[in-house]
Structure formats: structure tokens, C-alpha cells
Amino acid sequence: MYKLNFFVPEADKERVKEALFALGVGRYENYECCSWETLGQGQFKPIEQANPAIGELDKLEVLPEYKVEMICKDELIKEAVKTLKEVHLYEEVAYEVFKMAEF
């Protein structure tokens, strides 16, 4: 089992979650569409050859973003990351993948 965490603006959060849920991400035994979300503040500054979906080159952008956490079966994690990168509006998606131990 893995945990997939990613950061996303509120306007795109549900669309990205639904694409991952459609793969089976966020499913555990008799539950599906499971996630944890926290609201925070993200920042980034597009430089050089960036093509930002939000913001301008060489200008610091600060905006509210959600951190979304989902569990993911081993056999789905590579497809989940691929899908996340395809459906997320950011040119460079900020995400984390953790291998979870079972006890």
C-alpha cells in the first residue's frame, strides 16, 4: 500500500480527485473515494522556460492550495502518478509517494 499526497488549488481539487478515484485510488476494503484534505498556502516563482497555468514568469505567486492525501494499492501507484500528472493543471505537479508498512 502507498500513500499519494499532492497539492492542488481548490478550483481543480474535485476534478483531480475524481480522476484518481476512477482508477481505484482511495479505496480500502469496503470503502472507496477516501481522502484527507488540508488547506494551506503554497508559493512558487516561475522562471526561465516555465509555462505556468497560474502566475507570471519571474513573479512570486502565493495562493491557497489543498494538500490531498489518498491511499493507493501497489499495483495502481504508477498509473495513479501518471494520471495525476496528466489531469493536474500545473506544469510541474508537487506530489509525494510513501510506501506504507502494514502491521
mmCIF file of N, CA and C in Angstrom:
data_model
loop_
_atom_site.group_PDB
_atom_site.id
_atom_site.type_symbol
_atom_site.label_atom_id
_atom_site.label_comp_id
_atom_site.label_asym_id
_atom_site.label_seq_id
_atom_site.Cartn_x
_atom_site.Cartn_y
_atom_site.Cartn_z
ATOM 1 N N MET A 1 0.855 -1.181 0.000
ATOM 2 C CA MET A 1 0.000 0.000 0.000
ATOM 3 C C MET A 1 0.894 1.234 0.000
ATOM 4 N N TYR A 2 0.464 2.248 -0.737
ATOM 5 C CA TYR A 2 1.164 3.523 -0.807
ATOM 6 C C TYR A 2 0.241 4.636 -0.329
ATOM 7 N N LYS A 3 0.846 5.764 -0.009
ATOM 8 C CA LYS A 3 0.098 6.990 0.225
ATOM 9 C C LYS A 3 0.559 7.990 -0.826
ATOM 10 N N LEU A 4 -0.391 8.543 -1.551
ATOM 11 C CA LEU A 4 -0.131 9.553 -2.570
ATOM 12 C C LEU A 4 -0.647 10.884 -2.038
ATOM 13 N N ASN A 5 0.238 11.858 -1.926
ATOM 14 C CA ASN A 5 -0.109 13.204 -1.472
ATOM 15 C C ASN A 5 0.179 14.179 -2.609
ATOM 16 N N PHE A 6 -0.698 15.148 -2.796
ATOM 17 C CA PHE A 6 -0.453 16.165 -3.819
ATOM 18 C C PHE A 6 -1.082 17.484 -3.400
ATOM 19 N N PHE A 7 -0.626 18.547 -4.044
ATOM 20 C CA PHE A 7 -1.083 19.900 -3.750
ATOM 21 C C PHE A 7 -1.837 20.434 -4.958
ATOM 22 N N VAL A 8 -2.987 21.072 -4.704
ATOM 23 C CA VAL A 8 -3.848 21.489 -5.806
ATOM 24 C C VAL A 8 -4.700 22.688 -5.374
ATOM 25 N N PRO A 9 -4.922 23.658 -6.282
ATOM 26 C CA PRO A 9 -5.839 24.759 -5.976
ATOM 27 C C PRO A 9 -7.276 24.233 -5.830
ATOM 28 N N GLU A 10 -8.049 24.923 -5.019
ATOM 29 C CA GLU A 10 -9.420 24.484 -4.748
ATOM 30 C C GLU A 10 -10.245 24.293 -6.013
ATOM 31 N N ALA A 11 -10.095 25.170 -6.976
ATOM 32 C CA ALA A 11 -10.907 25.106 -8.195
ATOM 33 C C ALA A 11 -10.718 23.805 -8.967
ATOM 34 N N ASP A 12 -9.576 23.146 -8.814
ATOM 35 C CA ASP A 12 -9.285 21.917 -9.557
ATOM 36 C C ASP A 12 -9.292 20.661 -8.693
ATOM 37 N N LYS A 13 -9.484 20.825 -7.412
ATOM 38 C CA LYS A 13 -9.369 19.708 -6.461
ATOM 39 C C LYS A 13 -10.307 18.550 -6.777
ATOM 40 N N GLU A 14 -11.565 18.802 -6.954
ATOM 41 C CA GLU A 14 -12.529 17.711 -7.157
ATOM 42 C C GLU A 14 -12.289 16.986 -8.482
ATOM 43 N N ARG A 15 -11.931 17.730 -9.518
ATOM 44 C CA ARG A 15 -11.663 17.117 -10.819
ATOM 45 C C ARG A 15 -10.482 16.152 -10.738
ATOM 46 N N VAL A 16 -9.414 16.554 -10.070
ATOM 47 C CA VAL A 16 -8.239 15.701 -9.925
ATOM 48 C C VAL A 16 -8.566 14.488 -9.055
ATOM 49 N N LYS A 17 -9.265 14.710 -7.961
ATOM 50 C CA LYS A 17 -9.662 13.596 -7.090
ATOM 51 C C LYS A 17 -10.513 12.578 -7.849
ATOM 52 N N GLU A 18 -11.477 13.040 -8.607
ATOM 53 C CA GLU A 18 -12.358 12.131 -9.343
ATOM 54 C C GLU A 18 -11.590 11.277 -10.346
ATOM 55 N N ALA A 19 -10.602 11.864 -11.012
ATOM 56 C CA ALA A 19 -9.788 11.093 -11.961
ATOM 57 C C ALA A 19 -9.034 9.980 -11.243
ATOM 58 N N LEU A 20 -8.527 10.260 -10.057
ATOM 59 C CA LEU A 20 -7.807 9.243 -9.276
ATOM 60 C C LEU A 20 -8.776 8.207 -8.695
ATOM 61 N N PHE A 21 -9.909 8.654 -8.205
ATOM 62 C CA PHE A 21 -10.917 7.715 -7.688
ATOM 63 C C PHE A 21 -11.375 6.754 -8.781
ATOM 64 N N ALA A 22 -11.478 7.236 -10.007
ATOM 65 C CA ALA A 22 -11.910 6.391 -11.133
ATOM 66 C C ALA A 22 -10.940 5.233 -11.373
ATOM 67 N N LEU A 23 -9.671 5.410 -10.993
ATOM 68 C CA LEU A 23 -8.669 4.340 -11.121
ATOM 69 C C LEU A 23 -8.751 3.328 -9.977
ATOM 70 N N GLY A 24 -9.368 3.739 -8.868
ATOM 71 C CA GLY A 24 -9.403 2.894 -7.678
ATOM 72 C C GLY A 24 -8.535 3.417 -6.554
ATOM 73 N N VAL A 25 -7.908 4.566 -6.758
ATOM 74 C CA VAL A 25 -7.145 5.198 -5.685
ATOM 75 C C VAL A 25 -8.134 5.635 -4.608
ATOM 76 N N GLY A 26 -7.725 5.561 -3.344
ATOM 77 C CA GLY A 26 -8.609 5.952 -2.249
ATOM 78 C C GLY A 26 -9.578 4.860 -1.838
ATOM 79 N N ARG A 27 -9.279 3.623 -2.218
ATOM 80 C CA ARG A 27 -10.147 2.502 -1.850
ATOM 81 C C ARG A 27 -9.464 1.640 -0.800
ATOM 82 N N TYR A 28 -10.213 1.285 0.246
ATOM 83 C CA TYR A 28 -9.707 0.412 1.300
ATOM 84 C C TYR A 28 -10.837 -0.504 1.757
ATOM 85 N N GLU A 29 -10.674 -1.773 1.511
ATOM 86 C CA GLU A 29 -11.658 -2.798 1.851
ATOM 87 C C GLU A 29 -13.049 -2.384 1.381
ATOM 88 N N ASN A 30 -13.989 -2.102 2.275
ATOM 89 C CA ASN A 30 -15.369 -1.789 1.883
ATOM 90 C C ASN A 30 -15.656 -0.294 1.741
ATOM 91 N N TYR A 31 -14.589 0.514 1.540
ATOM 92 C CA TYR A 31 -14.747 1.957 1.400
ATOM 93 C C TYR A 31 -14.014 2.430 0.147
ATOM 94 N N GLU A 32 -14.598 3.401 -0.516
ATOM 95 C CA GLU A 32 -13.942 3.994 -1.685
ATOM 96 C C GLU A 32 -14.045 5.506 -1.599
ATOM 97 N N CYS A 33 -13.338 6.194 -2.487
ATOM 98 C CA CYS A 33 -13.317 7.661 -2.538
ATOM 99 C C CYS A 33 -12.844 8.269 -1.217
ATOM 100 N N CYS A 34 -11.876 7.607 -0.566
ATOM 101 C CA CYS A 34 -11.340 8.082 0.711
ATOM 102 C C CYS A 34 -10.181 9.040 0.466
ATOM 103 N N SER A 35 -10.172 10.148 1.180
ATOM 104 C CA SER A 35 -9.058 11.091 1.105
ATOM 105 C C SER A 35 -9.045 11.948 2.361
ATOM 106 N N TRP A 36 -7.923 12.613 2.572
ATOM 107 C CA TRP A 36 -7.780 13.592 3.646
ATOM 108 C C TRP A 36 -7.290 14.868 2.993
ATOM 109 N N GLU A 37 -7.852 16.007 3.390
ATOM 110 C CA GLU A 37 -7.508 17.277 2.775
ATOM 111 C C GLU A 37 -7.223 18.323 3.842
ATOM 112 N N THR A 38 -6.191 19.092 3.616
ATOM 113 C CA THR A 38 -5.904 20.220 4.491
ATOM 114 C C THR A 38 -5.639 21.442 3.621
ATOM 115 N N LEU A 39 -6.150 22.576 4.056
ATOM 116 C CA LEU A 39 -5.971 23.829 3.327
ATOM 117 C C LEU A 39 -4.736 24.534 3.857
ATOM 118 N N GLY A 40 -3.911 25.001 2.950
ATOM 119 C CA GLY A 40 -2.707 25.734 3.327
ATOM 120 C C GLY A 40 -2.400 26.788 2.289
ATOM 121 N N GLN A 41 -1.198 27.300 2.358
ATOM 122 C CA GLN A 41 -0.773 28.339 1.419
ATOM 123 C C GLN A 41 0.456 27.863 0.680
ATOM 124 N N GLY A 42 0.375 27.845 -0.632
ATOM 125 C CA GLY A 42 1.513 27.460 -1.456
ATOM 126 C C GLY A 42 2.133 28.679 -2.097
ATOM 127 N N GLN A 43 3.388 28.525 -2.486
ATOM 128 C CA GLN A 43 4.028 29.604 -3.224
ATOM 129 C C GLN A 43 5.010 29.028 -4.227
ATOM 130 N N PHE A 44 5.206 29.766 -5.305
ATOM 131 C CA PHE A 44 6.158 29.373 -6.339
ATOM 132 C C PHE A 44 6.475 30.589 -7.195
ATOM 133 N N LYS A 45 7.599 30.522 -7.875
ATOM 134 C CA LYS A 45 8.025 31.595 -8.771
ATOM 135 C C LYS A 45 8.466 30.961 -10.082
ATOM 136 N N PRO A 46 7.659 31.064 -11.130
ATOM 137 C CA PRO A 46 8.042 30.513 -12.432
ATOM 138 C C PRO A 46 9.269 31.253 -12.986
ATOM 139 N N ILE A 47 10.242 30.490 -13.463
ATOM 140 C CA ILE A 47 11.468 31.079 -14.002
ATOM 141 C C ILE A 47 11.796 30.480 -15.364
ATOM 142 N N GLU A 48 12.716 31.123 -16.050
ATOM 143 C CA GLU A 48 13.300 30.667 -17.306
ATOM 144 C C GLU A 48 12.244 30.259 -18.332
ATOM 145 N N GLN A 49 12.149 28.964 -18.648
ATOM 146 C CA GLN A 49 11.263 28.480 -19.707
ATOM 147 C C GLN A 49 9.919 27.962 -19.183
ATOM 148 N N ALA A 50 9.555 28.304 -17.968
ATOM 149 C CA ALA A 50 8.292 27.832 -17.392
ATOM 150 C C ALA A 50 7.106 28.338 -18.203
ATOM 151 N N ASN A 51 6.039 27.546 -18.193
ATOM 152 C CA ASN A 51 4.782 27.915 -18.831
ATOM 153 C C ASN A 51 3.691 27.749 -17.778
ATOM 154 N N PRO A 52 3.613 28.667 -16.822
ATOM 155 C CA PRO A 52 2.722 28.473 -15.672
ATOM 156 C C PRO A 52 1.238 28.583 -16.014
ATOM 157 N N ALA A 53 0.447 27.694 -15.411
ATOM 158 C CA ALA A 53 -1.006 27.772 -15.545
ATOM 159 C C ALA A 53 -1.555 28.919 -14.700
ATOM 160 N N ILE A 54 -0.828 29.240 -13.640
ATOM 161 C CA ILE A 54 -1.188 30.340 -12.739
ATOM 162 C C ILE A 54 0.077 31.167 -12.526
ATOM 163 N N GLY A 55 -0.029 32.472 -12.539
ATOM 164 C CA GLY A 55 1.111 33.334 -12.263
ATOM 165 C C GLY A 55 1.848 33.768 -13.516
ATOM 166 N N GLU A 56 2.948 34.496 -13.295
ATOM 167 C CA GLU A 56 3.748 35.061 -14.384
ATOM 168 C C GLU A 56 5.217 34.739 -14.151
ATOM 169 N N LEU A 57 5.982 34.719 -15.231
ATOM 170 C CA LEU A 57 7.422 34.495 -15.126
ATOM 171 C C LEU A 57 8.070 35.529 -14.204
ATOM 172 N N ASP A 58 9.003 35.046 -13.397
ATOM 173 C CA ASP A 58 9.818 35.883 -12.505
ATOM 174 C C ASP A 58 9.005 36.661 -11.470
ATOM 175 N N LYS A 59 7.789 36.211 -11.183
ATOM 176 C CA LYS A 59 6.966 36.867 -10.165
ATOM 177 C C LYS A 59 6.506 35.810 -9.159
ATOM 178 N N LEU A 60 6.763 36.069 -7.876
ATOM 179 C CA LEU A 60 6.357 35.140 -6.824
ATOM 180 C C LEU A 60 4.835 35.083 -6.750
ATOM 181 N N GLU A 61 4.301 33.878 -6.764
ATOM 182 C CA GLU A 61 2.854 33.647 -6.671
ATOM 183 C C GLU A 61 2.573 32.955 -5.335
ATOM 184 N N VAL A 62 1.632 33.483 -4.586
ATOM 185 C CA VAL A 62 1.210 32.896 -3.314
ATOM 186 C C VAL A 62 -0.298 32.689 -3.401
ATOM 187 N N LEU A 63 -0.754 31.463 -3.136
ATOM 188 C CA LEU A 63 -2.177 31.179 -3.259
ATOM 189 C C LEU A 63 -2.602 30.050 -2.329
ATOM 190 N N PRO A 64 -3.887 30.010 -1.998
ATOM 191 C CA PRO A 64 -4.380 28.893 -1.194
ATOM 192 C C PRO A 64 -4.367 27.610 -2.018
ATOM 193 N N GLU A 65 -3.913 26.531 -1.408
ATOM 194 C CA GLU A 65 -3.899 25.221 -2.050
ATOM 195 C C GLU A 65 -4.297 24.171 -1.018
ATOM 196 N N TYR A 66 -4.825 23.076 -1.516
ATOM 197 C CA TYR A 66 -5.128 21.943 -0.655
ATOM 198 C C TYR A 66 -4.033 20.890 -0.794
ATOM 199 N N LYS A 67 -3.693 20.270 0.319
ATOM 200 C CA LYS A 67 -2.890 19.057 0.288
ATOM 201 C C LYS A 67 -3.891 17.918 0.399
ATOM 202 N N VAL A 68 -3.898 17.048 -0.595
ATOM 203 C CA VAL A 68 -4.819 15.910 -0.629
ATOM 204 C C VAL A 68 -3.997 14.646 -0.434
ATOM 205 N N GLU A 69 -4.440 13.787 0.483
ATOM 206 C CA GLU A 69 -3.761 12.534 0.768
ATOM 207 C C GLU A 69 -4.711 11.383 0.467
ATOM 208 N N MET A 70 -4.196 10.363 -0.245
ATOM 209 C CA MET A 70 -5.002 9.192 -0.611
ATOM 210 C C MET A 70 -4.152 7.935 -0.475
ATOM 211 N N ILE A 71 -4.795 6.851 -0.104
ATOM 212 C CA ILE A 71 -4.093 5.577 -0.141
ATOM 213 C C ILE A 71 -4.226 4.982 -1.531
ATOM 214 N N CYS A 72 -3.263 4.111 -1.866
ATOM 215 C CA CYS A 72 -3.243 3.558 -3.216
ATOM 216 C C CYS A 72 -2.630 2.161 -3.180
ATOM 217 N N LYS A 73 -3.294 1.217 -3.808
ATOM 218 C CA LYS A 73 -2.763 -0.140 -3.892
ATOM 219 C C LYS A 73 -1.477 -0.166 -4.703
ATOM 220 N N ASP A 74 -0.608 -1.105 -4.374
ATOM 221 C CA ASP A 74 0.695 -1.222 -5.030
ATOM 222 C C ASP A 74 0.573 -1.257 -6.554
ATOM 223 N N GLU A 75 -0.366 -2.046 -7.051
ATOM 224 C CA GLU A 75 -0.482 -2.236 -8.497
ATOM 225 C C GLU A 75 -1.025 -1.005 -9.224
ATOM 226 N N LEU A 76 -1.509 0.000 -8.492
ATOM 227 C CA LEU A 76 -2.080 1.200 -9.111
ATOM 228 C C LEU A 76 -1.184 2.428 -9.032
ATOM 229 N N ILE A 77 -0.126 2.390 -8.221
ATOM 230 C CA ILE A 77 0.598 3.625 -7.915
ATOM 231 C C ILE A 77 1.225 4.278 -9.148
ATOM 232 N N LYS A 78 1.831 3.506 -10.041
ATOM 233 C CA LYS A 78 2.450 4.118 -11.220
ATOM 234 C C LYS A 78 1.405 4.771 -12.119
ATOM 235 N N GLU A 79 0.283 4.115 -12.311
ATOM 236 C CA GLU A 79 -0.794 4.689 -13.115
ATOM 237 C C GLU A 79 -1.409 5.899 -12.413
ATOM 238 N N ALA A 80 -1.477 5.847 -11.094
ATOM 239 C CA ALA A 80 -2.020 6.968 -10.332
ATOM 240 C C ALA A 80 -1.158 8.220 -10.508
ATOM 241 N N VAL A 81 0.161 8.070 -10.417
ATOM 242 C CA VAL A 81 1.052 9.216 -10.594
ATOM 243 C C VAL A 81 0.974 9.732 -12.031
ATOM 244 N N LYS A 82 0.929 8.826 -12.982
ATOM 245 C CA LYS A 82 0.801 9.220 -14.392
ATOM 246 C C LYS A 82 -0.491 10.015 -14.607
ATOM 247 N N THR A 83 -1.592 9.524 -14.065
ATOM 248 C CA THR A 83 -2.876 10.209 -14.195
ATOM 249 C C THR A 83 -2.849 11.563 -13.505
ATOM 250 N N LEU A 84 -2.275 11.619 -12.310
ATOM 251 C CA LEU A 84 -2.162 12.888 -11.596
ATOM 252 C C LEU A 84 -1.449 13.921 -12.459
ATOM 253 N N LYS A 85 -0.351 13.538 -13.060
ATOM 254 C CA LYS A 85 0.409 14.464 -13.905
ATOM 255 C C LYS A 85 -0.371 14.880 -15.152
ATOM 256 N N GLU A 86 -1.184 13.996 -15.680
ATOM 257 C CA GLU A 86 -1.969 14.306 -16.887
ATOM 258 C C GLU A 86 -3.141 15.239 -16.600
ATOM 259 N N VAL A 87 -3.821 15.049 -15.471
ATOM 260 C CA VAL A 87 -5.044 15.822 -15.219
ATOM 261 C C VAL A 87 -4.829 17.095 -14.402
ATOM 262 N N HIS A 88 -3.717 17.188 -13.711
ATOM 263 C CA HIS A 88 -3.437 18.368 -12.886
ATOM 264 C C HIS A 88 -3.113 19.549 -13.786
ATOM 265 N N LEU A 89 -3.560 20.734 -13.410
ATOM 266 C CA LEU A 89 -3.328 21.899 -14.268
ATOM 267 C C LEU A 89 -1.894 22.398 -14.219
ATOM 268 N N TYR A 90 -1.134 22.079 -13.181
ATOM 269 C CA TYR A 90 0.234 22.595 -13.062
ATOM 270 C C TYR A 90 1.177 21.905 -14.034
ATOM 271 N N GLU A 91 2.082 22.683 -14.571
ATOM 272 C CA GLU A 91 3.122 22.162 -15.458
ATOM 273 C C GLU A 91 4.025 21.177 -14.712
ATOM 274 N N GLU A 92 4.360 21.504 -13.466
ATOM 275 C CA GLU A 92 5.162 20.639 -12.591
ATOM 276 C C GLU A 92 4.333 20.370 -11.339
ATOM 277 N N VAL A 93 3.811 19.178 -11.210
ATOM 278 C CA VAL A 93 2.931 18.837 -10.095
ATOM 279 C C VAL A 93 3.765 18.556 -8.845
ATOM 280 N N ALA A 94 3.395 19.158 -7.738
ATOM 281 C CA ALA A 94 4.040 18.865 -6.458
ATOM 282 C C ALA A 94 3.300 17.685 -5.830
ATOM 283 N N TYR A 95 4.012 16.557 -5.656
ATOM 284 C CA TYR A 95 3.393 15.372 -5.070
ATOM 285 C C TYR A 95 4.428 14.568 -4.301
ATOM 286 N N GLU A 96 3.936 13.661 -3.454
ATOM 287 C CA GLU A 96 4.781 12.773 -2.662
ATOM 288 C C GLU A 96 4.191 11.378 -2.724
ATOM 289 N N VAL A 97 5.056 10.372 -2.732
ATOM 290 C CA VAL A 97 4.631 8.978 -2.686
ATOM 291 C C VAL A 97 5.385 8.308 -1.542
ATOM 292 N N PHE A 98 4.635 7.691 -0.628
ATOM 293 C CA PHE A 98 5.221 6.987 0.504
ATOM 294 C C PHE A 98 4.784 5.529 0.495
ATOM 295 N N LYS A 99 5.710 4.625 0.701
ATOM 296 C CA LYS A 99 5.386 3.208 0.875
ATOM 297 C C LYS A 99 4.964 3.023 2.317
ATOM 298 N N MET A 100 3.806 2.408 2.527
ATOM 299 C CA MET A 100 3.271 2.216 3.882
ATOM 300 C C MET A 100 3.554 0.785 4.343
ATOM 301 N N ALA A 101 3.939 0.664 5.579
ATOM 302 C CA ALA A 101 4.159 -0.653 6.181
ATOM 303 C C ALA A 101 2.844 -1.135 6.800
ATOM 304 N N GLU A 102 2.630 -2.433 6.760
ATOM 305 C CA GLU A 102 1.428 -2.998 7.384
ATOM 306 C C GLU A 102 1.828 -3.773 8.626
ATOM 307 N N PHE A 103 1.063 -3.623 9.687
ATOM 308 C CA PHE A 103 1.335 -4.306 10.964
ATOM 309 C C PHE A 103 0.148 -5.148 11.365
#
